[in-house]
Structure formats: C-alpha cells, structure tokens
PDB file of C-alpha atoms in Angstrom:
ATOM      1  CA  MET A  18      48.965 121.038 117.435  1.00  0.00           C
ATOM      2  CA  PHE A  19      48.468 119.150 120.704  1.00  0.00           C
ATOM      3  CA  LEU A  20      47.637 115.958 118.778  1.00  0.00           C
ATOM      4  CA  LYS A  21      50.762 116.239 116.632  1.00  0.00           C
ATOM      5  CA  LYS A  22      52.946 116.747 119.682  1.00  0.00           C
ATOM      6  CA  THR A  23      51.306 113.783 121.417  1.00  0.00           C
ATOM      7  CA  LEU A  24      51.849 111.627 118.318  1.00  0.00           C
ATOM      8  CA  ARG A  25      55.543 112.527 118.152  1.00  0.00           C
ATOM      9  CA  ILE A  26      56.012 111.664 121.808  1.00  0.00           C
ATOM     10  CA  SER A  27      54.214 108.354 121.328  1.00  0.00           C
ATOM     11  CA  VAL A  28      56.386 107.414 118.335  1.00  0.00           C
ATOM     12  CA  ALA A  29      59.542 108.339 120.245  1.00  0.00           C
ATOM     13  CA  LEU A  30      58.491 106.244 123.214  1.00  0.00           C
ATOM     14  CA  LEU A  31      57.654 103.322 120.936  1.00  0.00           C
ATOM     15  CA  LEU A  32      61.054 103.474 119.237  1.00  0.00           C
ATOM     16  CA  MET A  33      62.786 103.707 122.597  1.00  0.00           C
ATOM     17  CA  GLY A  34      60.888 100.668 123.755  1.00  0.00           C
ATOM     18  CA  VAL A  35      61.870  98.706 120.651  1.00  0.00           C
ATOM     19  CA  ILE A  36      65.518  99.650 121.157  1.00  0.00           C
ATOM     20  CA  LEU A  37      65.453  98.646 124.807  1.00  0.00           C
ATOM     21  CA  VAL A  38      63.789  95.338 124.013  1.00  0.00           C
ATOM     22  CA  SER A  39      66.236  94.594 121.197  1.00  0.00           C
ATOM     23  CA  CYS A  40      69.215  95.521 123.378  1.00  0.00           C
ATOM     24  CA  GLY A  41      67.891  93.313 126.136  1.00  0.00           C
ATOM     25  CA  GLU A  42      67.417  90.447 123.696  1.00  0.00           C
ATOM     26  CA  TYR A  43      70.931  90.925 122.331  1.00  0.00           C
ATOM     27  CA  HIS A  44      72.521  90.765 125.790  1.00  0.00           C
ATOM     28  CA  LYS A  45      70.456  87.732 126.667  1.00  0.00           C
ATOM     29  CA  VAL A  46      71.570  85.881 123.532  1.00  0.00           C
ATOM     30  CA  TYR A  47      75.149  87.053 123.981  1.00  0.00           C
ATOM     31  CA  ARG A  48      75.316  85.618 127.525  1.00  0.00           C
ATOM     32  CA  LYS A  49      73.683  82.257 126.931  1.00  0.00           C
ATOM     33  CA  GLU A  50      75.265  79.144 125.417  1.00  0.00           C
ATOM     34  CA  ASN A  51      72.860  78.512 122.505  1.00  0.00           C
ATOM     35  CA  VAL A  52      75.067  78.881 119.393  1.00  0.00           C
ATOM     36  CA  VAL A  53      72.088  78.613 117.015  1.00  0.00           C
ATOM     37  CA  ASP A  54      70.516  81.702 118.548  1.00  0.00           C
ATOM     38  CA  LYS A  55      73.861  83.475 118.414  1.00  0.00           C
ATOM     39  CA  TYR A  56      74.261  82.581 114.739  1.00  0.00           C
ATOM     40  CA  GLN A  57      70.765  83.786 113.843  1.00  0.00           C
ATOM     41  CA  MET A  58      71.130  87.055 115.731  1.00  0.00           C
ATOM     42  CA  ALA A  59      74.636  87.656 114.306  1.00  0.00           C
ATOM     43  CA  GLU A  60      73.265  87.132 110.800  1.00  0.00           C
ATOM     44  CA  SER A  61      70.331  89.502 111.449  1.00  0.00           C
ATOM     45  CA  LEU A  62      72.605  92.193 112.857  1.00  0.00           C
ATOM     46  CA  TYR A  63      75.025  91.738 109.955  1.00  0.00           C
ATOM     47  CA  GLU A  64      72.219  92.167 107.416  1.00  0.00           C
ATOM     48  CA  ILE A  65      71.162  95.525 108.892  1.00  0.00           C
ATOM     49  CA  GLY A  66      74.739  96.792 109.231  1.00  0.00           C
ATOM     50  CA  LYS A  67      75.157  96.437 112.993  1.00  0.00           C
ATOM     51  CA  TYR A  68      78.650  95.089 112.478  1.00  0.00           C
ATOM     52  CA  LYS A  69      80.171  95.687 115.903  1.00  0.00           C
ATOM     53  CA  LYS A  70      77.428  93.781 117.684  1.00  0.00           C
ATOM     54  CA  ALA A  71      77.423  91.073 115.024  1.00  0.00           C
ATOM     55  CA  LEU A  72      81.188  90.683 115.380  1.00  0.00           C
ATOM     56  CA  LYS A  73      80.976  90.052 119.123  1.00  0.00           C
ATOM     57  CA  LEU A  74      78.586  87.163 118.501  1.00  0.00           C
ATOM     58  CA  MET A  75      80.606  85.814 115.568  1.00  0.00           C
ATOM     59  CA  GLU A  76      83.761  85.733 117.662  1.00  0.00           C
ATOM     60  CA  GLN A  77      81.945  83.428 120.070  1.00  0.00           C
ATOM     61  CA  ILE A  78      80.662  80.976 117.468  1.00  0.00           C
ATOM     62  CA  VAL A  79      83.280  80.884 114.672  1.00  0.00           C
ATOM     63  CA  PRO A  80      85.372  78.188 116.442  1.00  0.00           C
ATOM     64  CA  VAL A  81      82.226  76.106 117.055  1.00  0.00           C
ATOM     65  CA  TYR A  82      81.054  76.143 113.436  1.00  0.00           C
ATOM     66  CA  ARG A  83      84.366  75.305 111.756  1.00  0.00           C
ATOM     67  CA  GLY A  84      83.871  72.249 109.548  1.00  0.00           C
ATOM     68  CA  LYS A  85      80.078  72.507 109.642  1.00  0.00           C
ATOM     69  CA  PRO A  86      77.811  73.330 106.647  1.00  0.00           C
ATOM     70  CA  GLN A  87      77.026  76.796 108.009  1.00  0.00           C
ATOM     71  CA  ALA A  88      80.718  77.666 108.290  1.00  0.00           C
ATOM     72  CA  GLU A  89      81.117  78.857 104.696  1.00  0.00           C
ATOM     73  CA  LYS A  90      78.515  81.605 105.017  1.00  0.00           C
ATOM     74  CA  LEU A  91      79.610  82.479 108.539  1.00  0.00           C
ATOM     75  CA  MET A  92      83.270  82.812 107.582  1.00  0.00           C
ATOM     76  CA  PHE A  93      82.423  85.082 104.664  1.00  0.00           C
ATOM     77  CA  MET A  94      80.288  87.290 106.930  1.00  0.00           C
ATOM     78  CA  TYR A  95      83.080  87.250 109.508  1.00  0.00           C
ATOM     79  CA  ALA A  96      85.684  88.477 107.000  1.00  0.00           C
ATOM     80  CA  ASN A  97      83.305  91.022 105.507  1.00  0.00           C
ATOM     81  CA  THR A  98      82.457  92.361 108.948  1.00  0.00           C
ATOM     82  CA  PHE A  99      86.108  93.252 109.509  1.00  0.00           C
ATOM     83  CA  TYR A 100      86.130  94.834 106.044  1.00  0.00           C
ATOM     84  CA  SER A 101      83.016  96.890 106.815  1.00  0.00           C
ATOM     85  CA  LEU A 102      84.562  98.023 110.108  1.00  0.00           C
ATOM     86  CA  GLU A 103      87.706  99.063 108.165  1.00  0.00           C
ATOM     87  CA  ASP A 104      89.914  96.626 110.058  1.00  0.00           C
ATOM     88  CA  TYR A 105      91.782  95.824 106.871  1.00  0.00           C
ATOM     89  CA  TYR A 106      94.580  93.758 108.388  1.00  0.00           C
ATOM     90  CA  LEU A 107      92.083  91.240 109.703  1.00  0.00           C
ATOM     91  CA  SER A 108      89.750  91.402 106.705  1.00  0.00           C
ATOM     92  CA  GLY A 109      92.653  90.711 104.335  1.00  0.00           C
ATOM     93  CA  TYR A 110      93.736  87.767 106.446  1.00  0.00           C
ATOM     94  CA  GLN A 111      90.209  86.345 106.922  1.00  0.00           C
ATOM     95  CA  PHE A 112      89.290  86.675 103.242  1.00  0.00           C
ATOM     96  CA  GLU A 113      92.530  84.869 102.353  1.00  0.00           C
ATOM     97  CA  ARG A 114      91.583  82.073 104.729  1.00  0.00           C
ATOM     98  CA  PHE A 115      88.144  81.914 103.135  1.00  0.00           C
ATOM     99  CA  VAL A 116      89.618  81.576  99.641  1.00  0.00           C
ATOM    100  CA  THR A 117      91.917  78.799 100.827  1.00  0.00           C
ATOM    101  CA  SER A 118      89.210  76.979 102.793  1.00  0.00           C
ATOM    102  CA  TYR A 119      86.383  77.268 100.243  1.00  0.00           C
ATOM    103  CA  PRO A 120      87.955  77.369  96.757  1.00  0.00           C
ATOM    104  CA  ASN A 121      84.706  76.141  95.149  1.00  0.00           C
ATOM    105  CA  SER A 122      82.459  78.647  96.899  1.00  0.00           C
ATOM    106  CA  ASP A 123      80.245  80.973  94.871  1.00  0.00           C
ATOM    107  CA  SER A 124      81.741  83.772  96.975  1.00  0.00           C
ATOM    108  CA  VAL A 125      85.387  82.913  96.358  1.00  0.00           C
ATOM    109  CA  GLU A 126      85.916  85.532  93.640  1.00  0.00           C
ATOM    110  CA  ILE A 127      84.541  88.433  95.662  1.00  0.00           C
ATOM    111  CA  ALA A 128      86.469  87.162  98.682  1.00  0.00           C
ATOM    112  CA  ALA A 129      89.699  87.139  96.658  1.00  0.00           C
ATOM    113  CA  TYR A 130      89.030  90.665  95.456  1.00  0.00           C
ATOM    114  CA  LYS A 131      88.188  92.010  98.905  1.00  0.00           C
ATOM    115  CA  SER A 132      91.284  90.354 100.308  1.00  0.00           C
ATOM    116  CA  ALA A 133      93.437  92.137  97.731  1.00  0.00           C
ATOM    117  CA  LYS A 134      91.576  95.409  98.222  1.00  0.00           C
ATOM    118  CA  SER A 135      92.081  95.157 101.990  1.00  0.00           C
ATOM    119  CA  TYR A 136      95.826  95.310 101.384  1.00  0.00           C
ATOM    120  CA  TYR A 137      95.260  98.247  99.035  1.00  0.00           C
ATOM    121  CA  GLU A 138      93.468 100.093 101.845  1.00  0.00           C
ATOM    122  CA  LEU A 139      96.529  99.556 104.053  1.00  0.00           C
ATOM    123  CA  SER A 140      98.857 101.235 101.562  1.00  0.00           C
ATOM    124  CA  PRO A 141     100.234 104.444 103.157  1.00  0.00           C
ATOM    125  CA  ARG A 142     101.070 107.745 101.506  1.00  0.00           C
ATOM    126  CA  PHE A 143     104.082 107.585  99.208  1.00  0.00           C
ATOM    127  CA  SER A 144     106.518 109.242 101.632  1.00  0.00           C
ATOM    128  CA  LEU A 145     106.247 106.354 104.126  1.00  0.00           C
ATOM    129  CA  ASP A 146     107.564 102.801 103.961  1.00  0.00           C
ATOM    130  CA  GLN A 147     105.908 101.039 101.019  1.00  0.00           C
ATOM    131  CA  GLU A 148     105.996  97.398 102.140  1.00  0.00           C
ATOM    132  CA  ASP A 149     102.186  97.273 102.369  1.00  0.00           C
ATOM    133  CA  THR A 150     101.912  98.929  98.965  1.00  0.00           C
ATOM    134  CA  GLN A 151     104.128  96.253  97.428  1.00  0.00           C
ATOM    135  CA  THR A 152     102.042  93.520  99.061  1.00  0.00           C
ATOM    136  CA  ALA A 153      98.823  95.107  97.817  1.00  0.00           C
ATOM    137  CA  LEU A 154     100.217  95.360  94.299  1.00  0.00           C
ATOM    138  CA  GLU A 155     101.164  91.685  94.296  1.00  0.00           C
ATOM    139  CA  LYS A 156      97.736  90.641  95.634  1.00  0.00           C
ATOM    140  CA  LEU A 157      95.804  92.745  93.123  1.00  0.00           C
ATOM    141  CA  GLN A 158      97.947  91.616  90.202  1.00  0.00           C
ATOM    142  CA  ALA A 159      97.449  87.986  91.232  1.00  0.00           C
ATOM    143  CA  TYR A 160      93.701  88.599  91.363  1.00  0.00           C
ATOM    144  CA  VAL A 161      93.649  90.146  87.876  1.00  0.00           C
ATOM    145  CA  ASN A 162      95.677  87.234  86.519  1.00  0.00           C
ATOM    146  CA  GLN A 163      93.395  84.649  88.110  1.00  0.00           C
ATOM    147  CA  TYR A 164      90.112  86.362  87.205  1.00  0.00           C
ATOM    148  CA  PRO A 165      90.745  88.165  83.886  1.00  0.00           C
ATOM    149  CA  ASN A 166      87.018  88.388  83.115  1.00  0.00           C
ATOM    150  CA  SER A 167      85.901  89.497  86.563  1.00  0.00           C
ATOM    151  CA  ASN A 168      83.374  92.275  87.035  1.00  0.00           C
ATOM    152  CA  TYR A 169      85.988  93.873  89.276  1.00  0.00           C
ATOM    153  CA  ARG A 170      88.732  93.733  86.642  1.00  0.00           C
ATOM    154  CA  LEU A 171      88.561  97.415  85.651  1.00  0.00           C
ATOM    155  CA  GLU A 172      88.557  98.596  89.248  1.00  0.00           C
ATOM    156  CA  ALA A 173      91.389  96.221  90.130  1.00  0.00           C
ATOM    157  CA  ASN A 174      93.477  97.454  87.192  1.00  0.00           C
ATOM    158  CA  ALA A 175      92.866 101.056  88.268  1.00  0.00           C
ATOM    159  CA  LEU A 176      94.068 100.211  91.777  1.00  0.00           C
ATOM    160  CA  VAL A 177      97.156  98.479  90.354  1.00  0.00           C
ATOM    161  CA  LYS A 178      97.975 101.596  88.324  1.00  0.00           C
ATOM    162  CA  GLU A 179      97.502 103.815  91.371  1.00  0.00           C
ATOM    163  CA  LEU A 180      99.802 101.681  93.504  1.00  0.00           C
ATOM    164  CA  ARG A 181     102.477 101.513  90.821  1.00  0.00           C
ATOM    165  CA  THR A 182     102.401 105.283  90.509  1.00  0.00           C
ATOM    166  CA  LYS A 183     102.799 105.547  94.290  1.00  0.00           C
ATOM    167  CA  LEU A 184     105.879 103.299  94.196  1.00  0.00           C
ATOM    168  CA  GLU A 185     107.279 105.340  91.316  1.00  0.00           C
ATOM    169  CA  GLN A 186     106.658 108.536  93.264  1.00  0.00           C
ATOM    170  CA  LYS A 187     108.473 107.063  96.246  1.00  0.00           C
ATOM    171  CA  ASP A 188     111.477 106.027  94.145  1.00  0.00           C
ATOM    172  CA  ILE A 189     111.792 109.299  92.218  1.00  0.00           C
ATOM    173  CA  GLU A 190     111.515 111.229  95.473  1.00  0.00           C
ATOM    174  CA  THR A 191     114.323 109.105  96.930  1.00  0.00           C
ATOM    175  CA  ALA A 192     116.513 109.829  93.896  1.00  0.00           C
ATOM    176  CA  ASN A 193     115.725 113.546  94.091  1.00  0.00           C
ATOM    177  CA  GLN A 194     116.670 113.548  97.760  1.00  0.00           C
ATOM    178  CA  MET A 195     119.986 111.911  96.924  1.00  0.00           C
ATOM    179  CA  LEU A 196     120.589 114.657  94.368  1.00  0.00           C
ATOM    180  CA  GLY A 197     119.826 117.302  96.983  1.00  0.00           C
ATOM    181  CA  LEU A 198     122.188 115.642  99.457  1.00  0.00           C
ATOM    182  CA  GLY A 199     125.050 115.500  96.957  1.00  0.00           C
ATOM    183  CA  ASP A 200     126.964 118.451  98.411  1.00  0.00           C
ATOM    184  CA  TYR A 201     126.425 117.244 101.971  1.00  0.00           C
ATOM    185  CA  LEU A 202     127.535 113.686 101.171  1.00  0.00           C
ATOM    186  CA  GLY A 203     130.451 114.856  99.079  1.00  0.00           C
ATOM    187  CA  SER A 204     129.313 112.655  96.192  1.00  0.00           C
ATOM    188  CA  TYR A 205     126.610 112.644  93.521  1.00  0.00           C
ATOM    189  CA  THR A 206     127.252 109.035  92.542  1.00  0.00           C
ATOM    190  CA  PRO A 207     124.444 107.689  94.795  1.00  0.00           C
ATOM    191  CA  ALA A 208     121.996 110.007  93.023  1.00  0.00           C
ATOM    192  CA  ILE A 209     123.144 108.776  89.603  1.00  0.00           C
ATOM    193  CA  GLU A 210     122.695 105.190  90.763  1.00  0.00           C
ATOM    194  CA  SER A 211     119.233 105.964  92.150  1.00  0.00           C
ATOM    195  CA  TYR A 212     118.126 107.506  88.860  1.00  0.00           C
ATOM    196  CA  ASP A 213     119.593 104.568  86.953  1.00  0.00           C
ATOM    197  CA  ASN A 214     117.628 102.159  89.128  1.00  0.00           C
ATOM    198  CA  PHE A 215     114.465 104.155  88.587  1.00  0.00           C
ATOM    199  CA  ILE A 216     114.854 104.131  84.801  1.00  0.00           C
ATOM    200  CA  SER A 217     115.470 100.380  84.863  1.00  0.00           C
ATOM    201  CA  ASP A 218     112.632  99.549  87.278  1.00  0.00           C
ATOM    202  CA  HIS A 219     109.938 101.869  85.877  1.00  0.00           C
ATOM    203  CA  PRO A 220     110.257 102.010  82.073  1.00  0.00           C
ATOM    204  CA  GLY A 221     106.748 103.373  81.500  1.00  0.00           C
ATOM    205  CA  SER A 222     106.618 105.824  84.384  1.00  0.00           C
ATOM    206  CA  ILE A 223     105.232 109.348  84.174  1.00  0.00           C
ATOM    207  CA  TYR A 224     108.406 110.365  86.046  1.00  0.00           C
ATOM    208  CA  ARG A 225     110.759 108.901  83.441  1.00  0.00           C
ATOM    209  CA  GLU A 226     111.813 112.271  82.010  1.00  0.00           C
ATOM    210  CA  GLU A 227     112.491 113.572  85.509  1.00  0.00           C
ATOM    211  CA  ALA A 228     114.779 110.589  86.079  1.00  0.00           C
ATOM    212  CA  PHE A 229     116.780 111.164  82.874  1.00  0.00           C
ATOM    213  CA  LEU A 230     117.081 114.869  83.585  1.00  0.00           C
ATOM    214  CA  GLY A 231     117.956 114.237  87.235  1.00  0.00           C
ATOM    215  CA  LYS A 232     120.681 111.806  86.234  1.00  0.00           C
ATOM    216  CA  PHE A 233     122.170 114.410  83.902  1.00  0.00           C
ATOM    217  CA  LYS A 234     122.078 117.058  86.637  1.00  0.00           C
ATOM    218  CA  ALA A 235     123.741 114.673  89.099  1.00  0.00           C
ATOM    219  CA  GLY A 236     126.429 113.900  86.504  1.00  0.00           C
ATOM    220  CA  TYR A 237     126.981 117.617  85.918  1.00  0.00           C
ATOM    221  CA  TYR A 238     127.344 118.453  89.627  1.00  0.00           C
ATOM    222  CA  ARG A 239     129.606 115.467  90.183  1.00  0.00           C
ATOM    223  CA  ALA A 240     131.835 116.607  87.348  1.00  0.00           C
ATOM    224  CA  ILE A 241     132.214 120.239  88.390  1.00  0.00           C
ATOM    225  CA  ASN A 242     132.898 119.225  92.000  1.00  0.00           C
ATOM    226  CA  SER A 243     135.451 116.549  91.079  1.00  0.00           C
ATOM    227  CA  LEU A 244     139.174 116.645  91.657  1.00  0.00           C
ATOM    228  CA  PRO A 245     141.041 118.180  88.706  1.00  0.00           C
ATOM    229  CA  ASN A 246     142.364 114.813  87.477  1.00  0.00           C
ATOM    230  CA  LEU A 247     138.788 113.437  87.265  1.00  0.00           C
ATOM    231  CA  ARG A 248     137.011 116.481  85.922  1.00  0.00           C
ATOM    232  CA  LYS A 249     137.475 115.937  82.168  1.00  0.00           C
ATOM    233  CA  THR A 250     136.314 112.303  82.310  1.00  0.00           C
ATOM    234  CA  ARG A 251     133.281 113.168  84.370  1.00  0.00           C
ATOM    235  CA  LEU A 252     132.336 116.109  82.154  1.00  0.00           C
ATOM    236  CA  GLU A 253     132.367 113.685  79.222  1.00  0.00           C
ATOM    237  CA  GLU A 254     130.172 111.266  81.211  1.00  0.00           C
ATOM    238  CA  ALA A 255     127.763 114.090  81.981  1.00  0.00           C
ATOM    239  CA  LYS A 256     127.525 114.854  78.256  1.00  0.00           C
ATOM    240  CA  GLU A 257     126.624 111.208  77.664  1.00  0.00           C
ATOM    241  CA  TYR A 258     123.809 111.578  80.213  1.00  0.00           C
ATOM    242  CA  TYR A 259     122.644 114.661  78.331  1.00  0.00           C
ATOM    243  CA  ASN A 260     122.569 112.719  75.064  1.00  0.00           C
ATOM    244  CA  SER A 261     120.518 109.974  76.726  1.00  0.00           C
ATOM    245  CA  TYR A 262     118.030 112.589  77.890  1.00  0.00           C
ATOM    246  CA  LEU A 263     117.940 114.209  74.445  1.00  0.00           C
ATOM    247  CA  LYS A 264     117.274 110.848  72.756  1.00  0.00           C
ATOM    248  CA  TYR A 265     113.831 110.659  74.362  1.00  0.00           C
ATOM    249  CA  TYR A 266     112.936 114.248  75.214  1.00  0.00           C
ATOM    250  CA  ALA A 267     114.338 116.484  72.500  1.00  0.00           C
ATOM    251  CA  ASP A 268     111.021 118.323  72.217  1.00  0.00           C
ATOM    252  CA  SER A 269     110.389 118.660  75.935  1.00  0.00           C
ATOM    253  CA  GLU A 270     109.717 122.020  77.566  1.00  0.00           C
ATOM    254  CA  ARG A 271     112.367 121.111  80.130  1.00  0.00           C
ATOM    255  CA  ARG A 272     115.108 120.752  77.544  1.00  0.00           C
ATOM    256  CA  ALA A 273     116.157 124.354  78.217  1.00  0.00           C
ATOM    257  CA  GLU A 274     117.299 123.309  81.704  1.00  0.00           C
ATOM    258  CA  ALA A 275     119.488 120.621  80.220  1.00  0.00           C
ATOM    259  CA  ASP A 276     120.828 122.869  77.434  1.00  0.00           C
ATOM    260  CA  GLU A 277     121.912 125.489  79.960  1.00  0.00           C
ATOM    261  CA  LEU A 278     123.999 122.948  81.844  1.00  0.00           C
ATOM    262  CA  LEU A 279     125.386 121.548  78.589  1.00  0.00           C
ATOM    263  CA  THR A 280     126.622 125.009  77.594  1.00  0.00           C
ATOM    264  CA  ASP A 281     128.524 125.250  80.861  1.00  0.00           C
ATOM    265  CA  ILE A 282     129.972 121.774  80.334  1.00  0.00           C
ATOM    266  CA  ASP A 283     131.237 122.730  76.874  1.00  0.00           C
ATOM    267  CA  LEU A 284     132.851 125.859  78.285  1.00  0.00           C
ATOM    268  CA  ARG A 285     134.584 123.916  81.032  1.00  0.00           C
ATOM    269  CA  MET A 286     135.814 121.279  78.603  1.00  0.00           C
ATOM    270  CA  ALA A 287     137.149 123.979  76.324  1.00  0.00           C
ATOM    271  CA  GLN A 288     139.022 125.508  79.260  1.00  0.00           C
ATOM    272  CA  LEU A 289     140.561 122.148  80.019  1.00  0.00           C
ATOM    273  CA  THR A 290     141.804 121.892  76.466  1.00  0.00           C
ATOM    274  CA  GLU A 291     145.467 122.790  76.280  1.00  0.00           C
ATOM    275  CA  GLY A 292     146.024 126.463  75.643  1.00  0.00           C
ATOM    276  CA  SER A 293     142.350 127.450  76.021  1.00  0.00           C
ATOM    277  CA  THR A 294     141.499 130.690  77.759  1.00  0.00           C
ATOM    278  CA  VAL A 295     137.716 130.432  77.470  1.00  0.00           C
ATOM    279  CA  PRO A 296     136.252 132.007  80.622  1.00  0.00           C
ATOM    280  CA  ILE A 297     133.593 130.235  82.726  1.00  0.00           C
ATOM    281  CA  ASN A 298     130.915 132.262  84.473  1.00  0.00           C
TER     282      ASN A 298
END
C-alpha cells in the first residue's frame, strides 16, 4: 500500500515537472525572436491540440512567412486553429484566403469546405436575422457545384437542405405573423402577399400547404372585414384561394379547416344575393 502511494506521488511529481518544463520552454520561445523555433513549437502544439498556445505563436510568425515555402502549411494550420477554437468568423475568412492564395494546394478542397462550413456554424436560429444563413447557403452551394465528387458532398448537401429549411421556417413564420396582425393592422393584404412570396420562393417546401392554407385564411378574413362595397369581390377572391389550395391538397387532413371557412363564404355570398335571407352564424 505504501509503495503504491509512493509510486502515485512520484508519477504526479514527474508529470508536474514535465508541465513546468514545457511551460517554461513555451514562454522562452514565445519571447525570443527565432521564428524557426516559433514555427516548430506552434506546429507541435497544433498537432497535440493545444490550439490557444499554438495560435499565439502563429500570430507572431504568419506575417514573416508570407510568400515563403512554409507559408502554405502554416496558413492552413492558422485557419484550422480558428476553426478548432470555434472562432468561425475568422476561420471562414482565413480558409477563403487560403483557397485564393493556394488554388493548387492538396488542401484546397478541405479548406473550401471548412470555409463554407464555418459560415454554416454562424447561422443563427430561424427566428433571428438570417443574413449569415443566406451567406452559408451560397458558400455551401458553391462548394457542391465546384466539387461534385467530393467526399464531403453528402454532408454538404445535408447542410444545404438544413439551411434552406431554416429560411423557409423564417419566411412562413413571418407570413403567419402578418396573418395574426391582420386585425391590428386593419388589413390582411400584407399576409396574402407574404404567403404569395413564400409559395413563389419555396416551391418544394415542407411548409407549402401551410402557405396555401394561410393565404386562403387571410383572404377570408380580409373579405369578411371589408367595407360592404368590397365584400362580394373579396369573398370571390377568397374562394379562388380555396380552389388553389384544393388543387394540391384535396386529400389533406387539414382540408376540414378550409371547408369550414368555405361554407361560411358561401353563406355570406348567398346573403349578398338580391332577395336572400340566408342567415349567417
């Protein structure tokens, strides 16, 4: 028991000594002017995943090595260090610079992919501004187009699909909000326009039925809240929106929602017909 305890203490002391020596060596290299030593230590630290320490050394020597033979490897490590530290703004930028500077490099394809994926990592949740999402989508699509046989093609396509769905979710949510604000704004026309834009911009979306149904609902509420001289025309327009919905989703489980509103529309139109006394609930 005593021997085991002594052995554990000895190992701990040895490891502590190694750490202290290595830390001392790092600070010594960091402070001196020898860029070769800095490069070698940065590379060693990079290889074992000590990215923060490696980055401090790289930041000192990157300007010195530009244009030199070692620059290609150093610049890739530099970009990938930012990526590993999850600083995706800088990794996206540095990988882009690498692709531009070393188009014939063996690492150019992975650099292009990691540049695009850096922008993907910056994409926020759908409820926030989607400028970064749009940028990421463009970068990933450009990558897929340029490297159609890449080993990363399937993953890139999956990321493209995810980002497109996020943009669709953002747009359908915006349209739904416009529908909800119809009474407050005194108009449902903006909601109709939002749904129209969605249908035009996202023809294959999983939210396509929701857009058609939402447009019909917006048309219905606009019609029943219209001035008397506009009501008949807008009821007819709402029926057209219903027919558009029915064209694609006649067998949908949500058709009952649409049919209920259509029944009310027919009753209101009958009441507007001269001499009609059909009551409306």
